[in-house]
Amino acid sequence: MEQTFVILKPSTIERFLIGDVLTRFQHRGLKISGIKMMQLDEKILREHYAHLVDRPFFPSLVASMTRTPVIVMVLEGKEAVETVRSMTGATNCRKAAPGTIRGDFGLSGQENIVHASDSVDNAKIEINRFFKPEEIFDYSLLIRPAIYAADEI
Ligand code: UDP
Ligand code: MG
């Protein structure tokens, strides 16, 4: 099934919001295929945020993303990329709709709680960037018939 990549950013770790954000994904029915804490550095952020390296806020973004370790995860579900991206909300938390993670937990454009992959192709690239194959687990969930009808999977 489709997989997507999520980062719980330093502000989430610092504000003790890991559980609240993770619960959102679990209550939606997404399966955690991989999860770990890691310290990011400028090298990996220059790859991950390659589309932003020339923007004036890039040094501040690197400082923000390296302030504490982060939680990285692989979430799995039918159309997981689009589902998680819509749960995340607009980049600027002040513009994000209530009910989204950013719209409920943040007030900043930069300190915006989570990263989520924006396309299926980028999800694959990002998962490979942050996870080794043996850190992603293929297991079955007994609850699956309660999450999807048989003809949906
Ligand atoms: N960002 C920022 N200022 C901006 C735009 C983006 O600090 O004007 C940060 C913000 O933390 C955002 C990240 O850069 O989440 C990546 O930006 P992108 O445009 O990819 O937004 P996202 O995909 O995270 O919604
Ligand atoms: Mg992005």
mmCIF file of C-alpha atoms and ligand atoms in Angstrom:
data_model
loop_
_atom_site.group_PDB
_atom_site.id
_atom_site.type_symbol
_atom_site.label_atom_id
_atom_site.label_comp_id
_atom_site.label_asym_id
_atom_site.label_seq_id
_atom_site.Cartn_x
_atom_site.Cartn_y
_atom_site.Cartn_z
ATOM 1 C CA MET A 1 0.000 0.000 0.000
ATOM 2 C CA GLU A 2 1.075 3.625 -0.479
ATOM 3 C CA GLN A 3 3.631 5.060 1.923
ATOM 4 C CA THR A 4 4.403 8.644 2.857
ATOM 5 C CA PHE A 5 7.117 10.356 4.875
ATOM 6 C CA VAL A 6 6.532 12.620 7.892
ATOM 7 C CA ILE A 7 8.828 14.604 10.190
ATOM 8 C CA LEU A 8 7.702 15.792 13.614
ATOM 9 C CA LYS A 9 9.730 19.006 13.711
ATOM 10 C CA PRO A 10 11.727 20.345 16.706
ATOM 11 C CA SER A 11 8.869 22.603 17.853
ATOM 12 C CA THR A 12 6.703 19.476 18.225
ATOM 13 C CA ILE A 13 9.349 17.754 20.335
ATOM 14 C CA GLU A 14 9.929 20.909 22.444
ATOM 15 C CA ARG A 15 6.228 21.512 23.020
ATOM 16 C CA PHE A 16 5.566 17.877 24.073
ATOM 17 C CA LEU A 17 3.156 17.425 21.141
ATOM 18 C CA ILE A 18 4.581 14.143 19.787
ATOM 19 C CA GLY A 19 1.716 12.093 21.204
ATOM 20 C CA ASP A 20 -1.017 14.478 20.085
ATOM 21 C CA VAL A 21 0.233 14.574 16.491
ATOM 22 C CA LEU A 22 0.932 10.840 16.316
ATOM 23 C CA THR A 23 -2.551 10.117 17.664
ATOM 24 C CA ARG A 24 -4.071 12.072 14.782
ATOM 25 C CA PHE A 25 -2.403 9.780 12.261
ATOM 26 C CA GLN A 26 -3.254 6.632 14.223
ATOM 27 C CA HIS A 27 -6.890 7.613 14.720
ATOM 28 C CA ARG A 28 -7.178 8.199 10.979
ATOM 29 C CA GLY A 29 -6.186 4.560 10.432
ATOM 30 C CA LEU A 30 -2.686 5.051 9.074
ATOM 31 C CA LYS A 31 -0.196 2.320 9.861
ATOM 32 C CA ILE A 32 3.266 3.198 11.185
ATOM 33 C CA SER A 33 5.730 1.282 9.001
ATOM 34 C CA GLY A 34 8.816 2.992 10.423
ATOM 35 C CA ILE A 35 9.568 5.491 13.194
ATOM 36 C CA LYS A 36 12.759 6.807 14.819
ATOM 37 C CA MET A 37 14.400 9.830 16.426
ATOM 38 C CA MET A 38 17.314 11.410 14.584
ATOM 39 C CA GLN A 39 19.398 14.570 14.592
ATOM 40 C CA LEU A 40 19.249 16.375 11.242
ATOM 41 C CA ASP A 41 22.166 18.427 9.889
ATOM 42 C CA GLU A 42 22.670 21.003 7.157
ATOM 43 C CA LYS A 43 23.828 18.389 4.646
ATOM 44 C CA ILE A 44 20.615 16.340 4.734
ATOM 45 C CA LEU A 45 18.483 19.505 4.902
ATOM 46 C CA ARG A 46 20.120 20.882 1.758
ATOM 47 C CA GLU A 47 18.896 17.734 0.005
ATOM 48 C CA HIS A 48 15.502 17.569 1.685
ATOM 49 C CA TYR A 49 14.785 21.285 1.153
ATOM 50 C CA ALA A 50 16.698 21.616 -2.152
ATOM 51 C CA HIS A 51 13.848 23.735 -3.555
ATOM 52 C CA LEU A 52 14.496 26.335 -0.805
ATOM 53 C CA VAL A 53 18.303 26.579 -0.496
ATOM 54 C CA ASP A 54 18.442 29.944 -2.276
ATOM 55 C CA ARG A 55 15.639 31.526 -0.263
ATOM 56 C CA PRO A 56 16.598 34.142 2.358
ATOM 57 C CA PHE A 57 14.984 32.146 5.171
ATOM 58 C CA PHE A 58 16.993 28.973 4.463
ATOM 59 C CA PRO A 59 19.627 29.543 7.226
ATOM 60 C CA SER A 60 16.832 30.144 9.709
ATOM 61 C CA LEU A 61 15.049 26.987 8.495
ATOM 62 C CA VAL A 62 18.247 24.946 9.034
ATOM 63 C CA ALA A 63 18.638 26.415 12.544
ATOM 64 C CA SER A 64 15.011 25.563 13.295
ATOM 65 C CA MET A 65 15.202 21.999 11.983
ATOM 66 C CA THR A 66 18.445 21.215 13.852
ATOM 67 C CA ARG A 67 17.509 22.735 17.230
ATOM 68 C CA THR A 68 16.561 19.329 18.660
ATOM 69 C CA PRO A 69 16.358 15.824 17.231
ATOM 70 C CA VAL A 70 13.228 15.119 15.205
ATOM 71 C CA ILE A 71 10.926 12.123 14.854
ATOM 72 C CA VAL A 72 10.821 10.724 11.319
ATOM 73 C CA MET A 73 8.230 8.210 10.226
ATOM 74 C CA VAL A 74 6.839 6.251 7.336
ATOM 75 C CA LEU A 75 3.033 6.080 7.334
ATOM 76 C CA GLU A 76 1.144 3.615 5.196
ATOM 77 C CA GLY A 77 -2.414 3.602 3.907
ATOM 78 C CA LYS A 78 -4.543 3.853 0.794
ATOM 79 C CA GLU A 79 -3.705 7.223 -0.832
ATOM 80 C CA ALA A 80 -1.529 7.990 2.203
ATOM 81 C CA VAL A 81 0.394 10.853 0.558
ATOM 82 C CA GLU A 82 -2.692 12.923 -0.241
ATOM 83 C CA THR A 83 -4.415 12.004 3.031
ATOM 84 C CA VAL A 84 -1.497 13.040 5.222
ATOM 85 C CA ARG A 85 -0.822 16.185 3.229
ATOM 86 C CA SER A 86 -4.447 17.278 3.672
ATOM 87 C CA MET A 87 -4.297 16.489 7.406
ATOM 88 C CA THR A 88 -1.155 18.672 7.625
ATOM 89 C CA GLY A 89 -2.748 21.845 6.248
ATOM 90 C CA ALA A 90 -1.305 24.987 4.656
ATOM 91 C CA THR A 91 2.407 25.740 5.180
ATOM 92 C CA ASN A 92 1.730 28.818 7.307
ATOM 93 C CA CYS A 93 -0.104 27.654 10.447
ATOM 94 C CA ARG A 94 -1.929 30.979 10.652
ATOM 95 C CA LYS A 95 -3.483 30.246 7.250
ATOM 96 C CA ALA A 96 -4.060 26.528 7.871
ATOM 97 C CA ALA A 97 -7.671 25.460 8.297
ATOM 98 C CA PRO A 98 -8.880 24.523 11.773
ATOM 99 C CA GLY A 99 -8.980 20.741 12.014
ATOM 100 C CA THR A 100 -5.624 20.370 10.287
ATOM 101 C CA ILE A 101 -2.528 19.667 12.368
ATOM 102 C CA ARG A 102 -0.939 23.025 11.556
ATOM 103 C CA GLY A 103 -4.282 24.795 11.970
ATOM 104 C CA ASP A 104 -4.792 23.312 15.428
ATOM 105 C CA PHE A 105 -1.273 23.299 16.898
ATOM 106 C CA GLY A 106 0.666 26.226 15.445
ATOM 107 C CA LEU A 107 0.825 29.958 14.780
ATOM 108 C CA SER A 108 4.014 30.151 12.695
ATOM 109 C CA GLY A 109 5.012 29.807 9.051
ATOM 110 C CA GLN A 110 8.317 28.172 9.909
ATOM 111 C CA GLU A 111 7.629 26.423 13.235
ATOM 112 C CA ASN A 112 4.826 24.497 11.600
ATOM 113 C CA ILE A 113 4.818 21.200 13.516
ATOM 114 C CA VAL A 114 5.209 18.654 10.708
ATOM 115 C CA HIS A 115 6.702 17.942 7.329
ATOM 116 C CA ALA A 116 4.732 15.682 4.979
ATOM 117 C CA SER A 117 5.683 14.496 1.472
ATOM 118 C CA ASP A 118 3.865 16.387 -1.284
ATOM 119 C CA SER A 119 3.753 13.668 -3.980
ATOM 120 C CA VAL A 120 4.092 9.898 -4.342
ATOM 121 C CA ASP A 121 7.424 10.311 -6.159
ATOM 122 C CA ASN A 122 8.826 12.627 -3.479
ATOM 123 C CA ALA A 123 7.602 10.288 -0.730
ATOM 124 C CA LYS A 124 9.713 7.478 -2.215
ATOM 125 C CA ILE A 125 12.775 9.736 -2.454
ATOM 126 C CA GLU A 126 12.313 11.072 1.096
ATOM 127 C CA ILE A 127 11.770 7.610 2.623
ATOM 128 C CA ASN A 128 15.016 6.452 0.985
ATOM 129 C CA ARG A 129 16.815 9.557 2.204
ATOM 130 C CA PHE A 130 15.900 9.098 5.867
ATOM 131 C CA PHE A 131 15.397 5.328 6.324
ATOM 132 C CA LYS A 132 17.423 2.199 5.683
ATOM 133 C CA PRO A 133 15.338 -0.643 4.172
ATOM 134 C CA GLU A 134 15.622 -2.696 7.386
ATOM 135 C CA GLU A 135 14.079 0.190 9.387
ATOM 136 C CA ILE A 136 10.788 -0.142 7.509
ATOM 137 C CA PHE A 137 8.572 -2.983 8.668
ATOM 138 C CA ASP A 138 6.033 -4.998 6.705
ATOM 139 C CA TYR A 139 3.508 -6.430 9.141
ATOM 140 C CA SER A 140 -0.227 -7.021 9.099
ATOM 141 C CA LEU A 141 -2.742 -5.292 11.325
ATOM 142 C CA LEU A 142 -5.686 -7.327 12.627
ATOM 143 C CA ILE A 143 -7.771 -4.153 12.634
ATOM 144 C CA ARG A 144 -7.512 -3.737 8.846
ATOM 145 C CA PRO A 145 -11.053 -5.033 8.045
ATOM 146 C CA ALA A 146 -12.371 -2.245 10.281
ATOM 147 C CA ILE A 147 -10.390 0.403 8.401
ATOM 148 C CA TYR A 148 -11.005 -0.589 4.757
ATOM 149 C CA ALA A 149 -13.766 -2.486 2.979
ATOM 150 C CA ALA A 150 -12.488 -5.566 1.169
ATOM 151 C CA ASP A 151 -12.986 -3.960 -2.266
ATOM 152 C CA GLU A 152 -10.896 -0.917 -1.318
ATOM 153 C CA ILE A 153 -7.637 -2.845 -0.840
HETATM 154 N N1 UDP B 1 9.301 27.857 5.231
HETATM 155 C C1 UDP B 1 9.655 29.049 5.852
HETATM 156 N N2 UDP B 1 9.290 30.230 5.238
HETATM 157 C C2 UDP B 1 8.618 30.265 4.062
HETATM 158 C C3 UDP B 1 8.266 29.046 3.433
HETATM 159 C C4 UDP B 1 8.629 27.854 4.048
HETATM 160 O O1 UDP B 1 10.267 29.050 6.904
HETATM 161 O O2 UDP B 1 8.307 31.365 3.556
HETATM 162 C C5 UDP B 1 9.665 26.584 5.892
HETATM 163 C C6 UDP B 1 8.478 25.923 6.599
HETATM 164 O O3 UDP B 1 8.953 25.308 7.796
HETATM 165 C C7 UDP B 1 8.050 24.876 5.589
HETATM 166 C C8 UDP B 1 9.385 24.460 4.976
HETATM 167 O O4 UDP B 1 10.125 25.677 4.900
HETATM 168 O O5 UDP B 1 7.359 23.789 6.183
HETATM 169 C C9 UDP B 1 9.273 23.820 3.614
HETATM 170 O O6 UDP B 1 8.589 24.690 2.750
HETATM 171 P P1 UDP B 1 7.534 24.132 1.692
HETATM 172 O O7 UDP B 1 7.215 25.266 0.758
HETATM 173 O O8 UDP B 1 8.030 22.858 1.092
HETATM 174 O O9 UDP B 1 6.214 23.892 2.589
HETATM 175 P P2 UDP B 1 5.530 22.548 3.143
HETATM 176 O O10 UDP B 1 5.641 21.500 2.068
HETATM 177 O O11 UDP B 1 6.241 22.176 4.418
HETATM 178 O O12 UDP B 1 4.094 22.942 3.414
HETATM 179 MG MG MG B 2 7.304 20.907 1.006
#
